Tab-separated table of C-alpha atoms in Angstrom:
chain	number	residue	atom	x	y	z
A	1	MET	CA	-15.327	11.276	17.587
A	2	LYS	CA	-13.445	11.368	14.351
A	3	ARG	CA	-13.307	9.234	11.542
A	4	LEU	CA	-9.418	8.278	10.681
A	5	VAL	CA	-9.998	9.824	7.346
A	6	GLU	CA	-10.355	13.309	9.273
A	7	LEU	CA	-6.995	12.625	10.906
A	8	SER	CA	-3.454	14.044	10.039
A	9	ASN	CA	-1.060	11.697	8.814
A	10	GLU	CA	0.752	11.873	12.132
A	11	ASP	CA	-2.312	11.378	14.358
A	12	VAL	CA	-3.428	8.257	12.160
A	13	LYS	CA	0.124	6.884	12.671
A	14	ARG	CA	0.206	7.483	16.370
A	15	HIS	CA	-3.414	5.545	16.521
A	16	PHE	CA	-2.491	2.398	14.439
A	17	LEU	CA	0.613	2.048	16.709
A	18	LYS	CA	-1.183	1.547	20.139
A	19	GLY	CA	-1.778	-1.652	21.270
A	20	SER	CA	-5.222	-1.512	21.295
A	21	SER	CA	-5.082	-0.990	17.715
A	22	TYR	CA	-2.504	-3.801	16.941
A	23	PHE	CA	-4.916	-6.350	18.494
A	24	ASN	CA	-8.447	-5.023	19.011
A	25	GLY	CA	-9.624	-7.678	21.095
A	26	ASP	CA	-9.456	-8.512	24.845
A	27	MET	CA	-6.426	-9.307	26.368
A	28	PRO	CA	-5.728	-9.577	30.301
A	29	SER	CA	-4.331	-6.028	31.377
A	30	TYR	CA	-0.817	-7.629	31.968
A	31	ILE	CA	-0.349	-8.154	28.251
A	32	SER	CA	0.596	-5.249	25.969
A	33	PHE	CA	2.034	-5.253	22.305
A	34	GLU	CA	2.688	-1.474	22.617
A	35	PRO	CA	6.168	-1.611	23.775
A	36	ILE	CA	7.576	-3.874	20.907
A	37	LEU	CA	5.654	-1.830	18.493
A	38	ALA	CA	7.335	1.430	19.709
A	39	ASP	CA	10.661	-0.087	19.732
A	40	VAL	CA	10.215	-1.563	16.317
A	41	ASP	CA	9.003	2.155	15.404
A	42	THR	CA	12.381	3.326	16.193
A	43	ILE	CA	14.531	1.109	14.475
A	44	LEU	CA	12.649	1.186	11.284
A	45	ASN	CA	12.690	4.966	11.660
A	46	GLY	CA	9.977	5.498	9.252
A	47	GLY	CA	11.084	3.353	6.713
A	48	ASN	CA	10.305	-0.061	5.071
A	49	TYR	CA	10.809	-3.619	6.319
A	50	ALA	CA	12.926	-4.346	3.294
A	51	ALA	CA	15.768	-2.655	3.992
A	52	PHE	CA	16.143	-4.942	7.012
A	53	GLN	CA	15.418	-8.311	5.243
A	54	ALA	CA	18.331	-11.061	4.639
A	55	ALA	CA	15.394	-12.949	2.484
A	56	ASN	CA	12.052	-12.603	1.368
A	57	PRO	CA	9.583	-13.135	4.095
A	58	ASN	CA	7.033	-14.300	1.357
A	59	ASP	CA	8.868	-17.555	1.444
A	60	PHE	CA	8.264	-18.401	5.136
A	61	SER	CA	5.529	-19.600	6.928
A	62	GLY	CA	4.548	-18.620	10.466
A	63	VAL	CA	5.728	-14.691	9.750
A	64	ASN	CA	2.370	-13.599	11.312
A	65	TYR	CA	1.549	-15.136	14.736
A	66	ASN	CA	-2.154	-17.123	14.480
A	67	PHE	CA	-4.307	-17.945	17.391
A	68	VAL	CA	-7.611	-19.242	17.587
A	69	ALA	CA	-10.867	-18.064	19.155
A	70	ASN	CA	-13.627	-21.023	19.219
A	71	LYS	CA	-16.998	-19.554	17.966
A	72	ASP	CA	-19.297	-22.582	18.946
A	73	GLY	CA	-17.900	-24.641	21.456
A	74	LYS	CA	-17.151	-27.239	18.533
A	75	PHE	CA	-15.434	-26.990	15.214
A	76	ALA	CA	-16.171	-23.522	14.115
A	77	TRP	CA	-13.506	-20.904	14.995
A	78	ARG	CA	-12.194	-17.487	14.193
A	79	PRO	CA	-8.461	-17.291	13.233
A	80	LEU	CA	-7.050	-14.111	14.800
A	81	GLU	CA	-3.347	-12.786	13.673
A	82	LEU	CA	-0.772	-10.884	15.162
A	83	MET	CA	0.765	-9.186	12.016
A	84	HIS	CA	4.493	-9.640	12.182
A	85	PRO	CA	5.582	-5.939	14.147
A	86	ALA	CA	8.265	-5.200	11.515
A	87	ILE	CA	5.631	-5.557	8.487
A	88	TYR	CA	2.847	-4.006	10.411
A	89	VAL	CA	4.690	-1.095	11.427
A	90	SER	CA	6.311	-0.728	7.953
A	91	LEU	CA	2.927	-0.798	6.462
A	92	VAL	CA	1.920	1.928	8.842
A	93	ASN	CA	4.609	4.147	7.810
A	94	GLU	CA	3.724	3.797	4.223
A	95	ILE	CA	0.272	4.361	4.656
A	96	CYS	CA	1.061	7.234	6.838
A	97	LYS	CA	3.422	8.947	4.717
A	98	SER	CA	1.790	12.543	3.623
A	99	GLU	CA	1.360	11.970	0.138
A	100	ASN	CA	0.273	8.337	0.659
A	101	TRP	CA	-2.398	9.442	3.310
A	102	ALA	CA	-3.704	12.591	1.055
A	103	HIS	CA	-4.302	9.984	-1.626
A	104	ILE	CA	-6.199	7.426	0.484
A	105	THR	CA	-8.697	10.099	1.841
A	106	HIS	CA	-9.327	11.574	-1.365
A	107	ARG	CA	-10.092	7.827	-2.676
A	108	VAL	CA	-12.186	7.232	0.297
A	109	SER	CA	-14.412	10.487	-0.223
A	110	GLU	CA	-14.939	9.165	-3.873
A	111	PHE	CA	-16.533	6.004	-2.416
A	112	GLU	CA	-19.380	8.049	-0.575
A	113	GLY	CA	-22.445	9.522	-1.361
A	114	GLY	CA	-24.340	7.027	-3.628
A	115	ALA	CA	-26.676	4.218	-3.266
A	116	VAL	CA	-24.564	2.206	-0.546
A	117	ASP	CA	-24.762	4.213	2.627
A	118	CYS	CA	-21.516	3.018	4.589
A	119	CYS	CA	-21.989	2.971	8.397
A	120	SER	CA	-18.524	1.470	9.632
A	121	ALA	CA	-15.900	4.091	8.776
A	122	PRO	CA	-13.052	3.287	11.373
A	123	VAL	CA	-13.434	6.139	14.097
A	124	MET	CA	-11.312	7.180	17.026
A	125	SER	CA	-12.560	8.593	20.392
A	126	LEU	CA	-11.990	12.389	21.139
A	127	ASP	CA	-12.960	11.720	24.618
A	128	ILE	CA	-12.413	9.211	27.538
A	129	GLN	CA	-14.125	6.393	25.773
A	130	THR	CA	-12.462	3.898	24.282
A	131	ASP	CA	-12.161	3.814	20.641
A	132	VAL	CA	-13.858	0.492	20.200
A	133	ALA	CA	-16.661	2.046	22.369
A	134	THR	CA	-16.905	5.074	20.077
A	135	GLN	CA	-16.884	2.533	16.915
A	136	VAL	CA	-19.743	1.079	18.674
A	137	ARG	CA	-22.090	4.177	19.294
A	138	SER	CA	-21.174	5.232	16.023
A	139	TRP	CA	-22.634	1.858	14.667
A	140	TRP	CA	-26.129	2.286	17.120
A	141	GLN	CA	-26.383	5.744	15.592
A	142	SER	CA	-25.847	5.024	12.037
A	143	VAL	CA	-27.317	1.453	11.488
A	144	GLU	CA	-29.902	0.318	14.003
A	145	GLN	CA	-31.672	4.319	14.390
A	146	ARG	CA	-31.630	4.817	10.691
A	147	SER	CA	-33.136	1.286	10.007
A	148	LEU	CA	-36.002	2.231	12.415
A	149	THR	CA	-36.576	5.281	10.571
A	150	TYR	CA	-36.831	3.798	7.155
A	151	SER	CA	-39.632	1.701	8.243
A	152	LEU	CA	-41.620	4.945	7.362
A	153	ASP	CA	-40.546	4.801	3.852
A	154	PHE	CA	-40.195	1.032	3.243
A	155	SER	CA	-42.117	-2.319	3.673
A	156	HIS	CA	-39.282	-4.708	3.232
A	157	VAL	CA	-35.806	-5.192	4.612
A	158	LEU	CA	-33.253	-7.956	3.320
A	159	HIS	CA	-30.101	-8.771	5.486
A	160	THR	CA	-27.088	-10.520	4.155
A	161	ASP	CA	-23.503	-10.924	4.942
A	162	VAL	CA	-19.996	-11.955	3.507
A	163	THR	CA	-18.860	-15.143	4.419
A	164	ASP	CA	-15.151	-15.052	5.837
A	165	CYS	CA	-14.796	-11.266	4.499
A	166	TYR	CA	-11.356	-10.958	5.646
A	167	GLY	CA	-10.340	-14.736	4.663
A	168	SER	CA	-11.545	-14.429	1.085
A	169	LEU	CA	-10.393	-10.968	0.371
A	170	TYR	CA	-8.427	-10.587	-3.064
A	171	THR	CA	-5.339	-8.766	-1.886
A	172	HIS	CA	-4.730	-7.252	-5.627
A	173	SER	CA	-8.262	-5.754	-5.022
A	174	ILE	CA	-6.794	-3.223	-2.714
A	175	SER	CA	-4.787	-1.773	-5.855
A	176	TRP	CA	-7.781	-1.581	-7.602
A	177	ALA	CA	-9.521	0.261	-4.896
A	178	LEU	CA	-6.910	2.643	-4.476
A	179	HIS	CA	-5.970	3.572	-8.118
A	180	GLY	CA	-8.971	2.082	-10.126
A	181	VAL	CA	-8.793	-1.217	-11.741
A	182	LYS	CA	-7.438	0.267	-15.203
A	183	MET	CA	-4.545	1.950	-13.462
A	184	ALA	CA	-3.978	-0.799	-11.311
A	185	LYS	CA	-3.667	-3.312	-13.893
A	186	GLU	CA	-1.375	-1.152	-16.181
A	187	ASN	CA	0.825	-0.886	-13.332
A	188	LYS	CA	0.472	-4.197	-11.663
A	189	ARG	CA	4.331	-4.630	-11.722
A	190	LYS	CA	5.171	-0.968	-10.475
A	191	LYS	CA	6.474	-1.426	-6.974
A	192	SER	CA	6.181	2.071	-6.078
A	193	LEU	CA	2.414	2.231	-6.535
A	194	LEU	CA	0.721	2.735	-3.383
A	195	GLY	CA	-1.749	-0.149	-3.580
A	196	ASN	CA	0.889	-2.815	-4.859
A	197	LYS	CA	2.613	-1.738	-1.517
A	198	VAL	CA	-0.062	-2.470	0.610
A	199	ASP	CA	-0.411	-5.648	-0.907
A	200	SER	CA	3.108	-6.914	-1.010
A	201	HIS	CA	3.376	-6.189	3.104
A	202	ILE	CA	0.123	-8.269	3.263
A	203	GLN	CA	1.703	-10.930	1.143
A	204	ALA	CA	4.864	-10.970	2.942
A	205	SER	CA	3.189	-11.524	6.281
A	206	ARG	CA	1.179	-14.587	5.027
A	207	TYR	CA	3.193	-16.779	3.084
A	208	GLY	CA	3.047	-15.118	-0.247
A	209	GLN	CA	-0.685	-15.909	-0.290
A	210	THR	CA	-3.156	-13.445	-2.524
A	211	ASN	CA	-6.363	-14.325	-0.857
A	212	GLY	CA	-7.250	-13.199	2.602
A	213	ILE	CA	-6.034	-10.483	5.127
A	214	SER	CA	-5.023	-10.801	8.753
A	215	GLN	CA	-7.839	-10.386	11.459
A	216	GLY	CA	-7.906	-8.664	14.492
A	217	SER	CA	-6.460	-5.263	14.066
A	218	VAL	CA	-7.459	-1.726	13.370
A	219	LEU	CA	-5.131	-1.182	10.326
A	220	MET	CA	-6.806	-4.350	8.475
A	221	ASP	CA	-10.192	-3.364	9.549
A	222	PHE	CA	-9.140	-0.143	7.719
A	223	VAL	CA	-7.700	-1.983	4.706
A	224	ALA	CA	-10.886	-4.011	4.045
A	225	GLU	CA	-13.180	-0.849	4.509
A	226	ILE	CA	-11.029	0.310	1.669
A	227	VAL	CA	-11.905	-2.548	-0.648
A	228	LEU	CA	-15.429	-2.700	0.779
A	229	GLY	CA	-15.580	1.210	-0.099
A	230	PHE	CA	-14.460	0.271	-3.858
A	231	VAL	CA	-17.129	-2.306	-4.073
A	232	ASP	CA	-19.617	0.260	-2.844
A	233	GLU	CA	-18.632	2.378	-5.643
A	234	GLN	CA	-19.168	-0.279	-8.397
A	235	ILE	CA	-22.753	-0.814	-6.858
A	236	ASN	CA	-23.468	2.801	-6.761
A	237	ILE	CA	-22.285	2.842	-10.552
A	238	GLU	CA	-24.903	-0.093	-11.410
A	239	LEU	CA	-27.775	1.057	-9.480
A	240	GLY	CA	-27.638	4.853	-10.013
A	241	GLU	CA	-29.610	7.084	-7.627
A	242	PRO	CA	-31.626	5.299	-4.820
A	243	ASP	CA	-35.192	6.844	-5.287
A	244	ASP	CA	-36.907	3.630	-4.568
A	245	PHE	CA	-34.606	1.725	-2.200
A	246	ARG	CA	-31.770	2.131	0.282
A	247	ILE	CA	-28.868	0.146	1.318
A	248	LEU	CA	-26.889	0.369	4.762
A	249	ARG	CA	-23.408	-1.273	5.145
A	250	TYR	CA	-21.680	-2.162	8.329
A	251	ARG	CA	-18.371	-3.522	7.296
A	252	ASP	CA	-19.685	-6.857	5.647
A	253	ASP	CA	-23.172	-6.628	6.817
A	254	TYR	CA	-25.963	-5.545	4.308
A	255	ARG	CA	-29.558	-4.190	4.903
A	256	ILE	CA	-31.264	-3.633	1.631
A	257	PHE	CA	-34.532	-1.595	2.010
A	258	ALA	CA	-37.153	-1.322	-0.471
A	259	ASN	CA	-40.959	-1.881	-1.187
A	260	SER	CA	-41.053	-5.265	-3.006
A	261	ASP	CA	-39.461	-8.722	-2.898
A	262	ASP	CA	-38.481	-8.520	-6.695
A	263	ARG	CA	-36.450	-5.093	-6.000
A	264	ALA	CA	-34.675	-5.980	-2.912
A	265	GLU	CA	-33.660	-9.426	-4.562
A	266	GLY	CA	-32.483	-7.747	-7.686
A	267	ILE	CA	-30.205	-5.433	-5.686
A	268	LEU	CA	-29.047	-8.415	-3.695
A	269	LYS	CA	-27.683	-9.798	-7.090
A	270	ILE	CA	-26.060	-6.925	-7.928
A	271	ILE	CA	-24.144	-6.881	-4.710
A	272	SER	CA	-23.292	-10.417	-4.679
A	273	ASP	CA	-21.663	-9.811	-8.453
A	274	LYS	CA	-19.524	-6.985	-7.349
A	275	LEU	CA	-18.434	-8.748	-3.998
A	276	TRP	CA	-17.400	-11.929	-6.178
A	277	SER	CA	-14.982	-9.622	-8.144
A	278	VAL	CA	-12.896	-8.933	-5.098
A	279	GLY	CA	-12.912	-12.566	-3.874
A	280	MET	CA	-15.849	-12.382	-1.540
A	281	LYS	CA	-19.595	-14.140	-1.397
A	282	LEU	CA	-22.488	-13.372	0.432
A	283	GLY	CA	-23.742	-15.997	3.015
A	284	VAL	CA	-26.893	-18.039	2.149
A	285	SER	CA	-27.473	-18.835	5.403
A	286	LYS	CA	-27.485	-15.302	7.049
A	287	THR	CA	-29.658	-14.024	4.319
A	288	TYR	CA	-33.171	-13.192	5.156
A	289	MET	CA	-36.011	-11.197	4.239
A	290	SER	CA	-38.624	-9.412	6.471
A	291	LYS	CA	-41.447	-7.621	5.516
A	292	ASN	CA	-41.727	-5.621	8.800
A	293	VAL	CA	-38.956	-3.124	8.804
A	294	ILE	CA	-39.081	-2.482	12.668
A	295	GLU	CA	-38.907	-6.083	13.703
A	296	GLY	CA	-36.258	-6.803	11.006
A	297	SER	CA	-34.040	-3.985	11.630
A	298	ILE	CA	-33.645	-5.585	15.264
A	299	LYS	CA	-31.888	-9.169	15.361
A	300	PRO	CA	-33.663	-11.876	16.889
A	301	ASP	CA	-31.365	-12.320	20.064
A	302	LYS	CA	-31.368	-8.591	20.700
A	303	LEU	CA	-35.327	-8.451	20.929
A	304	ALA	CA	-35.365	-11.667	23.225
A	305	GLY	CA	-32.372	-10.338	25.162
A	306	ILE	CA	-34.811	-7.129	25.712
A	307	ASP	CA	-37.302	-9.146	26.842
A	308	LEU	CA	-35.099	-11.183	29.064
A	309	GLN	CA	-34.229	-7.673	30.823
A	310	ASP	CA	-37.133	-6.556	31.576
A	311	LEU	CA	-37.968	-9.647	33.492
A	312	GLY	CA	-36.086	-7.907	36.134
A	313	ASP	CA	-34.485	-9.871	39.180
A	314	ALA	CA	-37.846	-10.269	40.681
A	315	ASN	CA	-38.538	-13.159	38.450
A	316	ALA	CA	-35.041	-15.021	39.285
A	317	LYS	CA	-34.310	-13.601	42.779
A	318	THR	CA	-31.424	-16.145	43.157
A	319	ILE	CA	-28.122	-16.053	41.664
A	320	GLN	CA	-28.498	-19.736	40.340
A	321	LYS	CA	-32.074	-19.019	38.679
A	322	GLN	CA	-30.466	-15.755	36.918
A	323	LEU	CA	-27.618	-18.008	35.796
A	324	LEU	CA	-29.905	-20.888	34.470
A	325	ARG	CA	-31.893	-18.237	32.622
A	326	LEU	CA	-28.690	-16.916	31.082
A	327	HIS	CA	-27.786	-20.848	30.295
A	328	ALA	CA	-31.261	-20.901	28.493
A	329	PHE	CA	-30.826	-17.787	26.382
A	330	GLY	CA	-27.514	-19.118	25.510
A	331	GLN	CA	-29.165	-22.280	24.211
A	332	ARG	CA	-31.389	-20.540	22.180
A	333	PHE	CA	-28.916	-17.623	21.037
A	334	PRO	CA	-25.441	-19.166	21.082
A	335	ASN	CA	-22.724	-16.853	20.845
A	336	SER	CA	-25.078	-13.658	20.282
A	337	GLY	CA	-24.066	-10.382	20.905
A	338	ALA	CA	-27.334	-10.101	23.232
A	339	LEU	CA	-25.733	-12.863	25.266
A	340	ARG	CA	-22.540	-11.241	25.487
A	341	ARG	CA	-24.365	-8.062	26.791
A	342	LEU	CA	-26.518	-9.964	29.511
A	343	VAL	CA	-23.629	-11.994	30.735
A	344	SER	CA	-21.694	-8.814	30.966
A	345	GLU	CA	-24.673	-6.888	32.579
A	346	PHE	CA	-24.939	-9.988	35.268
A	347	HIS	CA	-20.954	-9.975	35.902
A	348	THR	CA	-21.428	-6.049	37.011
A	349	LYS	CA	-24.438	-7.130	39.419
A	350	LEU	CA	-22.514	-10.263	40.493
A	351	SER	CA	-19.460	-7.874	41.906
A	352	VAL	CA	-21.493	-6.764	44.595
A	353	GLN	CA	-21.789	-10.300	46.145
A	354	THR	CA	-19.539	-10.968	49.000
A	355	GLU	CA	-20.850	-14.182	50.987
A	356	LYS	CA	-20.291	-17.756	49.855
A	357	PRO	CA	-23.613	-19.077	48.632
A	358	ASP	CA	-24.480	-22.678	49.652
A	359	ASP	CA	-25.054	-23.673	45.963
A	360	LEU	CA	-21.390	-22.320	44.640
A	361	GLU	CA	-20.528	-25.348	43.068
A	362	VAL	CA	-23.602	-25.410	40.901
A	363	GLN	CA	-23.175	-21.813	40.110
A	364	VAL	CA	-19.933	-22.435	39.042
A	365	ALA	CA	-21.169	-25.378	36.725
A	366	ILE	CA	-23.969	-23.396	35.207
A	367	ALA	CA	-21.369	-20.268	34.360
A	368	THR	CA	-18.795	-22.814	33.117
A	369	ASP	CA	-21.394	-24.514	30.901
A	370	ILE	CA	-22.336	-20.936	29.084
A	371	ALA	CA	-18.723	-20.459	27.966
A	372	VAL	CA	-18.634	-24.280	26.765
A	373	VAL	CA	-21.429	-23.614	24.664
A	374	SER	CA	-20.784	-19.849	23.702
A	375	PRO	CA	-16.826	-19.515	24.013
A	376	VAL	CA	-16.906	-15.937	22.812
A	377	THR	CA	-18.314	-14.894	26.498
A	378	ILE	CA	-14.850	-16.077	27.817
A	379	PRO	CA	-13.797	-12.624	29.139
A	380	ALA	CA	-16.848	-11.932	30.955
A	381	ILE	CA	-17.520	-15.869	32.253
A	382	ALA	CA	-13.830	-15.687	33.281
A	383	ALA	CA	-14.618	-12.633	35.378
A	384	ILE	CA	-17.804	-14.105	36.785
A	385	LEU	CA	-16.031	-17.577	37.992
A	386	SER	CA	-13.262	-15.439	39.395
A	387	HIS	CA	-15.657	-13.587	41.884
A	388	LEU	CA	-17.660	-17.031	42.484
A	389	ILE	CA	-14.666	-18.953	43.518
A	390	SER	CA	-12.956	-16.313	45.067
A	391	LEU	CA	-15.447	-16.617	47.755
A	392	THR	CA	-14.523	-19.969	49.176
A	393	SER	CA	-11.358	-21.557	50.928
A	394	THR	CA	-8.057	-21.882	49.083
A	395	GLU	CA	-8.306	-25.914	48.796
A	396	GLU	CA	-11.684	-25.530	47.208
A	397	LYS	CA	-10.321	-22.856	45.025
A	398	ILE	CA	-7.966	-25.552	43.508
A	399	ARG	CA	-10.463	-28.089	43.216
A	400	LEU	CA	-13.264	-25.759	41.662
A	401	TRP	CA	-10.558	-24.413	39.304
A	402	THR	CA	-9.410	-27.934	38.144
A	403	LYS	CA	-12.798	-28.996	37.209
A	404	VAL	CA	-13.288	-25.827	35.275
A	405	ARG	CA	-10.164	-26.022	33.466
A	406	LYS	CA	-10.759	-29.977	32.907
A	407	LYS	CA	-14.319	-29.023	31.399
A	408	LEU	CA	-13.030	-26.128	28.974
A	409	ALA	CA	-10.264	-28.057	27.725
A	410	ARG	CA	-12.874	-29.931	26.204
A	411	VAL	CA	-13.261	-27.264	23.905
A	412	PRO	CA	-11.157	-27.515	20.559
A	413	TYR	CA	-9.129	-24.898	18.969
A	414	ASN	CA	-9.162	-22.693	22.317
A	415	GLY	CA	-6.057	-20.543	22.381
A	416	TYR	CA	-7.855	-17.211	23.215
A	417	LEU	CA	-9.874	-19.256	26.216
A	418	GLU	CA	-6.614	-20.490	27.531
A	419	ILE	CA	-5.350	-17.027	27.490
A	420	TRP	CA	-8.051	-15.980	29.936
A	421	LEU	CA	-7.864	-18.986	32.220
A	422	GLN	CA	-4.524	-18.235	32.956
A	423	ARG	CA	-5.853	-14.635	33.759
A	424	VAL	CA	-8.194	-16.060	36.621
A	425	THR	CA	-6.220	-19.005	37.905
A	426	GLN	CA	-2.376	-17.598	37.633
A	427	PRO	CA	-2.581	-14.883	40.427
A	428	SER	CA	-0.680	-15.891	43.748
A	429	SER	CA	-3.933	-15.659	45.977
A	430	VAL	CA	-5.325	-18.685	44.117
A	431	GLY	CA	-2.416	-20.769	44.201
A	432	ILE	CA	-2.668	-22.810	40.733
A	433	THR	CA	0.373	-23.200	38.617
A	434	PHE	CA	-1.050	-22.645	35.000
A	435	SER	CA	0.374	-24.437	32.128
A	436	SER	CA	-0.608	-24.617	28.341
A	437	ASP	CA	0.422	-25.116	25.182
A	438	GLU	CA	-0.571	-21.676	23.914
A	439	PRO	CA	2.378	-19.708	23.330
A	440	ILE	CA	1.460	-16.443	24.704
A	441	CYS	CA	0.434	-18.392	28.183
A	442	GLN	CA	4.085	-19.531	28.157
A	443	ILE	CA	5.455	-16.264	27.645
A	444	VAL	CA	3.571	-14.979	30.348
A	445	ASN	CA	5.044	-17.917	32.512
A	446	GLY	CA	8.526	-16.570	31.553
A	447	GLU	CA	9.350	-19.198	28.772
A	448	SER	CA	10.601	-17.833	25.303
A	449	PRO	CA	8.194	-19.632	22.380
A	450	LYS	CA	8.278	-18.037	18.992
A	451	LEU	CA	5.426	-15.790	18.098
A	452	TRP	CA	6.673	-14.941	14.877
A	453	GLU	CA	9.210	-16.139	12.344
A	454	ASN	CA	12.173	-13.806	12.551
A	455	THR	CA	14.774	-15.809	10.419
A	456	TRP	CA	14.161	-13.558	7.348
A	457	ILE	CA	15.479	-10.518	9.184
A	458	ALA	CA	19.251	-9.199	8.662
A	459	SER	CA	19.206	-6.581	11.645
A	460	ASN	CA	20.418	-7.827	14.783
A	461	ASP	CA	18.784	-4.748	16.244
A	462	LEU	CA	15.464	-5.552	14.814
A	463	LYS	CA	15.642	-8.993	16.018
A	464	ALA	CA	16.600	-7.839	19.551
A	465	VAL	CA	13.477	-5.366	19.879
A	466	LEU	CA	11.267	-8.308	18.870
A	467	GLU	CA	11.762	-10.015	22.042
A	468	VAL	CA	8.685	-11.537	23.155
A	469	SER	CA	9.018	-11.251	26.855
A	470	LYS	CA	8.015	-7.567	26.210
A	471	ILE	CA	4.510	-8.040	25.717
A	472	VAL	CA	4.195	-8.908	29.542
A	473	VAL	CA	4.090	-5.445	31.531
A	474	SER	CA	3.270	-6.571	34.647
A	475	SER	CA	3.291	-10.144	36.622
A	476	ALA	CA	0.168	-12.507	36.164
A	477	ALA	CA	0.773	-13.451	39.512
A	478	ASP	CA	0.530	-10.090	40.988
A	479	ALA	CA	-2.982	-9.634	39.316
A	480	GLN	CA	-6.161	-9.301	41.453
A	481	GLU	CA	-7.997	-12.627	41.782
A	482	ILE	CA	-11.003	-10.953	40.800
A	483	VAL	CA	-11.436	-9.538	37.565
A	484	THR	CA	-13.527	-6.097	37.733
A	485	PRO	CA	-15.788	-4.799	35.451
A	486	GLU	CA	-13.577	-2.170	34.344
A	487	GLU	CA	-10.791	-4.755	33.132
A	488	VAL	CA	-13.353	-6.354	30.830
A	489	GLU	CA	-15.054	-3.175	29.778
A	490	LEU	CA	-13.683	-3.620	26.023
A	491	PHE	CA	-15.730	-6.901	26.016
A	492	LYS	CA	-18.798	-4.902	27.515
A	493	GLN	CA	-18.376	-2.210	24.950
A	494	ASN	CA	-18.176	-4.720	22.088
A	495	ALA	CA	-21.576	-6.331	22.965
A	496	TRP	CA	-23.250	-3.416	22.638
A	497	ALA	CA	-22.570	-3.511	18.789
A	498	TYR	CA	-24.789	-6.606	18.790
């Protein structure tokens, strides 16, 4: 694997323009944004979106497309944004210009080597692994393993993270990070300054707002890392050499290792102050201290998940009992990474089952309730349900899928869930016509709802290549009825980060 800052500007541009970089979550295999990105890149020809505008996109709402992934089955949600492709590609062009990329990589190198050890530098796979899998492996090696070794030197570990990191980031701080506060403030009206260009692109896509960046792309992950690296630099200046402590940071998650409560809490205050300067604040509910570094370095849900795995199938011989174990675990640790991993592993084991069980409806009911309580599991749960329900007759399939859909409809803010429900009910062998208010689902059904606001664009050629039907690269009706483990591999790899 290679860190992105080790790539050439041409290679990193190719990386950012991949569909899996534009949206780095799970989508059914028949949806891809890469065709639109490629066509927009051809039209822009390395240039800036401003050359194609009839009006300032800052003045328009809905320039980015927002859809929602529910986090708890109730009223907590994660807003995901598909950045307007023209602005996205334009920003990639600016960042990946030879002189700009050289400046960024040099600046990032200046953030390194101090009190804060960043373990989340974006990386790219150099082999057959996905980039997400590579990032996860990097996380495992850099954070969890190093945390365990620190038990030899330190008695305390304090965990904390940023509340709504992407949503609270002050966009002007991007220029501070790239150029230093003094230079950025002295040149805040200089449009040619790289930091101001990045800032203006983000504001243009988000109704002129200066608070928050979009969430869901590798590009915005990279921008967030630049700002957090700048915060690392400020912490390093304040704390000096880490002689009696260590700090590990993975994205917006911090681990402080020390030998006393007072030392750890003093460092925490400094981290909080520096984050505050760029619009971020720490989450009180997720801040906790452990006086056993080994135990404190592994999340409680992961330890419990290890216990559950070690029980083996001998302690739950039937599918129903195994599902009930997963359901009970989900009640204790809803939406946890360990649950995601366990559900994914259960799906892999279940895929060998070929006969209809007598308690099929019970199994379907338990699996569905896991998704209601923990909506982040929906790709894997949808896959599990697709396998279970495939074992029955066409009439029974329609009846069971109707019940599943009706129950999952109770989950509010569930656009992402709808996308996956369409995946498992739309295949022609299932026989259900799927209708939804989610625009991406409507596009899959051949409709033409608006994803991005385009009225600010003057160029008819650019408008033409933004045709939303291009995101559907194959027919949902032709998709296999059963979602294979390979189709949700990204979900499985992501789960190992927790």
